[in-house]
Short mmCIF file of C-alpha atoms and ligand atoms in Angstrom, two decimals:
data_model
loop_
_atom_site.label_atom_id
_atom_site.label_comp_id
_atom_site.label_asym_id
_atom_site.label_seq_id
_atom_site.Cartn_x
_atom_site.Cartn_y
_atom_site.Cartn_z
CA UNK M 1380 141.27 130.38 91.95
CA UNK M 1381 139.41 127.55 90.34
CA UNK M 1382 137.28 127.78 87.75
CA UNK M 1383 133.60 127.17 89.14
CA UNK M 1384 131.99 124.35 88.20
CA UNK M 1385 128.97 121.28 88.27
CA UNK M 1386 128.17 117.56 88.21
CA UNK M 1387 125.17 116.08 88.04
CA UNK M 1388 124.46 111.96 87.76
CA UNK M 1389 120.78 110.24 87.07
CA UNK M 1390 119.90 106.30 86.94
CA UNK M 1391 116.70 105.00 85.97
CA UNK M 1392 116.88 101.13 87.29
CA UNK M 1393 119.34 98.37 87.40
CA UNK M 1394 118.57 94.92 85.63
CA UNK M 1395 119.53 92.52 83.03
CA UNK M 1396 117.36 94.66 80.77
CA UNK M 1397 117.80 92.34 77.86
CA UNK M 1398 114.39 92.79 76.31
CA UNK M 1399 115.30 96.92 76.16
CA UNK M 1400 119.09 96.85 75.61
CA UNK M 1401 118.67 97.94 72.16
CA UNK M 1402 115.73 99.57 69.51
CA UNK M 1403 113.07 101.74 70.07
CA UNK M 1404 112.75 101.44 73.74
CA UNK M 1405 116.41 102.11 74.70
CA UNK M 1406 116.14 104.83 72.40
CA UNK M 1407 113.03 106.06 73.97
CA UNK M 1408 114.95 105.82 77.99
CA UNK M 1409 117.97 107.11 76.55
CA UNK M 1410 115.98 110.29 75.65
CA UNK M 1411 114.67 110.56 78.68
CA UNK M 1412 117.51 110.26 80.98
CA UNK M 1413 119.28 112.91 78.44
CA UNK M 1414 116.58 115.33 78.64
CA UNK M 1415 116.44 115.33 82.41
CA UNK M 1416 120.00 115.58 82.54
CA UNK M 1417 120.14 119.16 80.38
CA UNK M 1418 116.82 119.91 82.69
CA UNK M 1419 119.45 119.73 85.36
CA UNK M 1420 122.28 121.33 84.02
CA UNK M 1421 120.25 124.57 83.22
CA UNK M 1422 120.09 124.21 87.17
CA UNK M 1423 123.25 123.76 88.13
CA UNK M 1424 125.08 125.83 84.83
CA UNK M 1425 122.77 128.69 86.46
CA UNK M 1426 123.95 128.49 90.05
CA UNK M 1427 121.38 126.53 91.79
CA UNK M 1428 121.57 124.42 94.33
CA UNK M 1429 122.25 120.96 94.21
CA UNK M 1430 119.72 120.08 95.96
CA UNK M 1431 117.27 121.87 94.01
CA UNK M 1432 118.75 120.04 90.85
CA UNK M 1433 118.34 116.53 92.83
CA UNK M 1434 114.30 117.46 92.99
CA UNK M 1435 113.90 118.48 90.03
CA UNK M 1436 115.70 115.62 88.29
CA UNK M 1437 114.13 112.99 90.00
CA UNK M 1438 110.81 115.23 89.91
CA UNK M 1439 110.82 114.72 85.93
CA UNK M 1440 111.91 111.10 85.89
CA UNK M 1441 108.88 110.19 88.73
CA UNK M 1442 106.67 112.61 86.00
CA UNK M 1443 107.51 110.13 83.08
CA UNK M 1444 105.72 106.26 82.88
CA UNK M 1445 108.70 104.62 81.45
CA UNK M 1446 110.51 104.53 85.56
CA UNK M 1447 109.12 102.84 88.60
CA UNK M 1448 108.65 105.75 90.86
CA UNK M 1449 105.84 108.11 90.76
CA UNK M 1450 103.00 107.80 87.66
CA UNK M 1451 105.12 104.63 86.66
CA UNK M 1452 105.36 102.67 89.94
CA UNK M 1453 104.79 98.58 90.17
CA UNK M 1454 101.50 97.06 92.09
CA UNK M 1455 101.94 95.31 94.86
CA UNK M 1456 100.13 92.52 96.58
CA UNK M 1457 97.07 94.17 96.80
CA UNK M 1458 97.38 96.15 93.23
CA UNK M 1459 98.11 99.35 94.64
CA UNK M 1460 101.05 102.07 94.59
CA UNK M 1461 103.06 102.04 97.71
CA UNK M 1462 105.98 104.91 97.33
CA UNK M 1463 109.28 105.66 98.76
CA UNK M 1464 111.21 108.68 98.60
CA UNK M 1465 114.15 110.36 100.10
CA UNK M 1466 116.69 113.42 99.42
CA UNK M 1467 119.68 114.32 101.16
CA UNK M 1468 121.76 117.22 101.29
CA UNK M 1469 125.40 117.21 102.26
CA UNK M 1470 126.17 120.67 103.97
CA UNK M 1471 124.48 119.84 107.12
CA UNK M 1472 123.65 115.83 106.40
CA UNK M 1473 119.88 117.40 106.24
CA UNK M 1474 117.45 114.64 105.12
CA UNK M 1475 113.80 113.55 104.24
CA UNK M 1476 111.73 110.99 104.10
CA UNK M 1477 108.80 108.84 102.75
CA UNK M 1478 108.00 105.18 102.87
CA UNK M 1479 104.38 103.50 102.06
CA UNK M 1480 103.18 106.21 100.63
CA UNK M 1481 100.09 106.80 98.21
CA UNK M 1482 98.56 108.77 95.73
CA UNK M 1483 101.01 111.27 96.03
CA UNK M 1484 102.62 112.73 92.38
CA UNK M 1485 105.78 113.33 93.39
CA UNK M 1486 107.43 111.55 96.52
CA UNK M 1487 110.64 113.60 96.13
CA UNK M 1488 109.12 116.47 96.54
CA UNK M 1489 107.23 115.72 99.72
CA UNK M 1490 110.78 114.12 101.03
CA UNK M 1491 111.98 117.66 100.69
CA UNK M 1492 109.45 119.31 102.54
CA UNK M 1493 110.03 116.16 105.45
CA UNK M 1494 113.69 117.69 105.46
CA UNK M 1495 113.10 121.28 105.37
CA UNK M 1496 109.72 121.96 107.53
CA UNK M 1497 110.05 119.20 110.13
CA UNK M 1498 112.18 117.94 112.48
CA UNK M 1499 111.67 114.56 111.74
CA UNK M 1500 113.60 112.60 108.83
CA UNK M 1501 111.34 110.03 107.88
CA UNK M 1502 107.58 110.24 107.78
CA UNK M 1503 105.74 106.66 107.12
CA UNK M 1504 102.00 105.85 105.40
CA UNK M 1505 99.27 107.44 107.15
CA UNK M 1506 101.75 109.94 108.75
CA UNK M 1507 103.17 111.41 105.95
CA UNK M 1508 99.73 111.42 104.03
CA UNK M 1509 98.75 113.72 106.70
CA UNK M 1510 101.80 115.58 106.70
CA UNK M 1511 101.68 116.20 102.80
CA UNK M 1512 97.93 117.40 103.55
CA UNK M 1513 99.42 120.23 105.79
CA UNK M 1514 101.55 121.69 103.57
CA UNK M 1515 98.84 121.65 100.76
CA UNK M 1516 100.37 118.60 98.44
CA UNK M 1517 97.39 117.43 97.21
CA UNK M 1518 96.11 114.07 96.57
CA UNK M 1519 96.15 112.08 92.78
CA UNK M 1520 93.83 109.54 92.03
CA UNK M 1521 94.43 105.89 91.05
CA UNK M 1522 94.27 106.29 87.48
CA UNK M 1523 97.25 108.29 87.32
CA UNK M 1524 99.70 106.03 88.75
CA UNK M 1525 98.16 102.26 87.22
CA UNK M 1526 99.35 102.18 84.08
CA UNK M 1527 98.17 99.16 81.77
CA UNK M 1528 101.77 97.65 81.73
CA UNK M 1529 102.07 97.64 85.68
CA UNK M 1530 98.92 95.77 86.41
CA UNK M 1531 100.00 92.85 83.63
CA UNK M 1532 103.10 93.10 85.33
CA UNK M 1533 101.65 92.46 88.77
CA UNK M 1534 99.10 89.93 87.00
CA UNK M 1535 101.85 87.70 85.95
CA UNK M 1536 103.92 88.04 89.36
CA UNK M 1537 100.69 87.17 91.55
CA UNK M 1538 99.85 84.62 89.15
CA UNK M 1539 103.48 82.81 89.88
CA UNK M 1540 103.15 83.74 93.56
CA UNK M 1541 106.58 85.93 93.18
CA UNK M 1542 108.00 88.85 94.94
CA UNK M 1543 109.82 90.13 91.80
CA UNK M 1544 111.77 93.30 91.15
CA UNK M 1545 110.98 95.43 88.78
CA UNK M 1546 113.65 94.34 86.20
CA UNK M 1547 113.96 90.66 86.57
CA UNK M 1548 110.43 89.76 86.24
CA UNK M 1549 109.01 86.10 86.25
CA UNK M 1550 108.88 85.91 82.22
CA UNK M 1551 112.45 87.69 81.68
CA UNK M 1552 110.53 91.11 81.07
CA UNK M 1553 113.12 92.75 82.15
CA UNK M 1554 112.90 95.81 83.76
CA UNK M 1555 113.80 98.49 85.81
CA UNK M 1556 113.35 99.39 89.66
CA UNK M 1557 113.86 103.11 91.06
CA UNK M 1558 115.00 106.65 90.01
CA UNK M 1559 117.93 108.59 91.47
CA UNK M 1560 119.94 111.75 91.40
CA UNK M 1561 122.96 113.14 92.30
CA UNK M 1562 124.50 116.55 92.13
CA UNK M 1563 127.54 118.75 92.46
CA UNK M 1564 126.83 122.44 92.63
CA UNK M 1565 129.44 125.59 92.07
CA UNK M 1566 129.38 125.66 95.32
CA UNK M 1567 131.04 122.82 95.98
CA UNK M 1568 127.33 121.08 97.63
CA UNK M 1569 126.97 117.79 97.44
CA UNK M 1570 122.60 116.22 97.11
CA UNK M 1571 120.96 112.82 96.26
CA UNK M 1572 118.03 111.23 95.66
CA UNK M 1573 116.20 108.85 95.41
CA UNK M 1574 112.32 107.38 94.68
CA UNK M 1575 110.55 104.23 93.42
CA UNK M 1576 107.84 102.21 93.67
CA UNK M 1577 109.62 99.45 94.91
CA UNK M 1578 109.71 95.94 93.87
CA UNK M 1579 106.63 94.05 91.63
CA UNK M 1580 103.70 92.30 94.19
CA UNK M 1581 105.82 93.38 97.84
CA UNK M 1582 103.98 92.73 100.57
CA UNK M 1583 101.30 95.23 102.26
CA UNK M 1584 104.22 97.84 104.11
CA UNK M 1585 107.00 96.78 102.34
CA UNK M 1586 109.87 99.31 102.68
CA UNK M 1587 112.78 99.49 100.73
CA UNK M 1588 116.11 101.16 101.09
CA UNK M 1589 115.14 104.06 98.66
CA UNK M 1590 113.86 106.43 101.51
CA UNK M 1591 116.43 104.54 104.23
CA UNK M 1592 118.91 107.40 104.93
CA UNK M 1593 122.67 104.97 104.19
CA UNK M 1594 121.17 102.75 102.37
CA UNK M 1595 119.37 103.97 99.28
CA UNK M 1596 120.93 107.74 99.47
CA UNK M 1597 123.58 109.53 101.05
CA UNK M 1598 125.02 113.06 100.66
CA UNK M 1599 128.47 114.56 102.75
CA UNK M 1600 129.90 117.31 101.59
CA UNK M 1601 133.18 115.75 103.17
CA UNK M 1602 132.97 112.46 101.08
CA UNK M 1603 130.46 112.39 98.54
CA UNK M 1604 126.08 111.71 97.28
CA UNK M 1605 125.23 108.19 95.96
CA UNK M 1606 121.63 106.94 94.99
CA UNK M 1607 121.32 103.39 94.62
CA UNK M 1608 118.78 101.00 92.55
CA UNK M 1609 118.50 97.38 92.93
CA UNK M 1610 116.97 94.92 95.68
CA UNK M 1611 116.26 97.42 98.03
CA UNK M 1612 116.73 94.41 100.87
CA UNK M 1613 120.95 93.93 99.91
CA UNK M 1614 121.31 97.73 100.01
CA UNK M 1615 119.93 97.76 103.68
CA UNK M 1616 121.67 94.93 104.94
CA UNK M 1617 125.06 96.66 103.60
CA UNK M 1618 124.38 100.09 103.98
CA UNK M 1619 125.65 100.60 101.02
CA UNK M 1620 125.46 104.17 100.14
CA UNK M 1621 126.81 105.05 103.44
CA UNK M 1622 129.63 102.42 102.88
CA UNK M 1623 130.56 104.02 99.78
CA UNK M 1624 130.52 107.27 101.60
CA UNK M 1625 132.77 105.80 104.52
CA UNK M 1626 135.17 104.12 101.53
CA UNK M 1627 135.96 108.08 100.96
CA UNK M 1628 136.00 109.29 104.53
CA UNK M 1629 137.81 106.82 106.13
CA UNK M 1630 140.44 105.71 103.02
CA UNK M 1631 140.52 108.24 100.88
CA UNK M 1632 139.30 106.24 98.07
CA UNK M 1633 138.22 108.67 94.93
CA UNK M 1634 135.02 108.19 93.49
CA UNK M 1635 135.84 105.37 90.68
CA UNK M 1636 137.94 103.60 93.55
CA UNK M 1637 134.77 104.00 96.24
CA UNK M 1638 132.46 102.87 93.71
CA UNK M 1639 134.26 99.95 92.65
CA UNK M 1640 134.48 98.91 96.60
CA UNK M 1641 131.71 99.39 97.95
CA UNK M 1642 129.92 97.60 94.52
CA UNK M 1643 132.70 94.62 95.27
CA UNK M 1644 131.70 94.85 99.67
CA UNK M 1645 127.62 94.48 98.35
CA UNK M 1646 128.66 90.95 96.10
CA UNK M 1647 130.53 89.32 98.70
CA UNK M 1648 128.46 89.89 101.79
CA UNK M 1649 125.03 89.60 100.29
CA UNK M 1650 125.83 88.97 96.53
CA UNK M 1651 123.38 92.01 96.69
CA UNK M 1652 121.97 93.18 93.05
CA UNK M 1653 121.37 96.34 91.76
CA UNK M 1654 123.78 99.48 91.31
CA UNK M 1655 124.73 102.88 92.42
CA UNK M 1656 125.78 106.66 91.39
CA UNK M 1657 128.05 108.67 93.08
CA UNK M 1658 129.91 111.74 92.53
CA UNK M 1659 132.44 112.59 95.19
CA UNK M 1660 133.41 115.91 96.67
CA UNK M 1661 135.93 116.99 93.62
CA UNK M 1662 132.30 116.84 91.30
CA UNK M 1663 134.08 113.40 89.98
CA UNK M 1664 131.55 110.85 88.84
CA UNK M 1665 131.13 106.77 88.37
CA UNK M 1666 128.79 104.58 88.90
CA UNK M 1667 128.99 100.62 89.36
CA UNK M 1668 126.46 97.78 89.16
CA UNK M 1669 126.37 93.96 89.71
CA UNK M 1670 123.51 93.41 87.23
CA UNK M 1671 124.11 93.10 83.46
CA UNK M 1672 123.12 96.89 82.91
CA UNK M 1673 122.29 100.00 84.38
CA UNK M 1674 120.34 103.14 83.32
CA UNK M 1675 122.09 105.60 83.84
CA UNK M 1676 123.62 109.23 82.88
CA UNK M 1677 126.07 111.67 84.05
CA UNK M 1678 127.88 115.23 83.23
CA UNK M 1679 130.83 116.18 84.52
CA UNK M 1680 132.37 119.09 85.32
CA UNK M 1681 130.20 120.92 83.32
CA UNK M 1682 130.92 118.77 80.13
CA UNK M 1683 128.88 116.78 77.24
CA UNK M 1684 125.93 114.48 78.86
CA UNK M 1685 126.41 110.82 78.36
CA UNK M 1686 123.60 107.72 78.38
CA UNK M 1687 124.51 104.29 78.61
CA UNK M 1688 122.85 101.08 79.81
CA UNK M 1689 126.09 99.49 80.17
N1 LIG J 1717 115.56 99.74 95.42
C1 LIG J 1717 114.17 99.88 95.44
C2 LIG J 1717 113.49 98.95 96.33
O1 LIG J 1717 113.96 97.85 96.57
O2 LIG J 1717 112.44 99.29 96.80
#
């Protein structure tokens, strides 16, 4: 028999990143993503499910200022928080949810309810406001999500007139876009991820591909989970987490192999940037990016967590 065992991936944004790369700040992400990750692997080292590992993961990450999702989203045109959210689990392909959202702490967590106490898989604006008032989430005020560095942010990028992401900003203040998660449980489940605030002064109703089911996330227990992070507009024109997923299904690519792909399919039919996770259905992990860096972290199999921007 084989030994039981877990995987668990996180990313925190995709982006040249230069200003961070090295000193206090990376330090300070590094920590971060390495604390969430051990969060997780009491989880999963415990026998829970990957899905519950997935929400709590990306739970913490949307809980901490330094990421673009949750308390540390961007502005957009109008100065406000617009969320997206969406989990995915890959025993059934159940899914939730959120796009356009507001005042809401944690997205991820009101994506999971969308999947487990509806019928429905996505829940927009005033919908899933409502719907997150039904089951008792309650509401946040402003203050909590606008911190000072996202409205100087937003100053500069309404100032230029740009739609910028997150991590290439007008001045080369390079930062990041989007959380995500992905997990391998001891049962062999397979869960992702994903939430942001999207990209810096986006229209009024902009969605991204964050809470679009095969584009931002994607979770088969036959192939594999992927998150992405990037320009959420290239990963819904590709499809990309679903691409990866089909890499596996329909070639048998392992996860290094899919990765490297389905990162190679995003370059030459949108020259698409941003990144993705993935762990496949062996608990393998890799992750692949077209930008100069990537956030991200991983453990596998159960072994030593590792950080890198690279
Ligand atoms: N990938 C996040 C977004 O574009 O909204």
């Amino acid at each position: 028999m084989t030994k039981k065992t877990y995987s668990l991936m996180l990313h925190g944004g995709a982006g040249a990143l230069d200003n961070i790369s090295s000193g206090k700040e990376a330090d300070e992400y590094m920590a971060s993503i390495q604390r969430v990750l051990e969060h997780g692997r009491t989880i999963l080292a415990h026998g829970g499910s990957a899905v519950e590992a997935v929400e709590v993961c990306a739970t913490d990450l949307e809980n901490d200022p330094l990421f673009n999702a949750g308390c540390g989203s961007v502005l957009n045109e109008d100065g406000h928080v617009e969320m997206d959210a969406a989990i995915m689990e890959g025993v059934k392909l159940a899914a939730g949810g959120v796009a356009a959202i507001h005042n809401i702490a944690n997205p991820i967590q009101l994506a999971r309810l969308v999947m487990e106490h509806s019928e429905h898989v996505l829940l927009i604006k005033g919908g899933a406001q409502r719907f997150a008032k039904r089951h008792g989430v309650e509401e946040i005020p402003d203050e909590y999500f606008i911190t000072e560095y996202r409205l100087k942010q937003f100053e500069k990028a309404a100032q230029s007139g740009q739609v910028i992401l997150d991590h290439e900003s007008a001045d080369a203040d390079n930062k990041f876009g989007t959380i995500g998660a992905v997990a391998y449980d001891q049962n062999g489940n397979l869960a992702a991820g994903t939430s942001t605030g999207g990209i810096v002064n986006k229209y009024f109703g902009r969605v991204g591909d964050s809470p679009i089911i095969g584009s931002g996330v994607y979770a088969d227990n036959a192939t594999c989970a992927v998150s992405a992070t990037g320009y959420g507009e290239d990963f819904m024109r590709t499809v990309l987490a679903k691409t990866a997923s089909d890499l596996i299904e329909f070639q048998g690519l392992d996860a290094r192999q899919a990765t490297a792909k389905a990162i190679q399919y995003l370059t030459d039919k949108v020259k698409g940037r941003g990144g993705i996770i993935l762990i496949d259905r062996h608990g393998l992990c890799a992750a692949g990016y077209t930008t100069k860096r990537m956030v991200h972290g991983w453990i596998e199999h159960g072994g030593e967590s590792i950080c890198t921007f690279k």
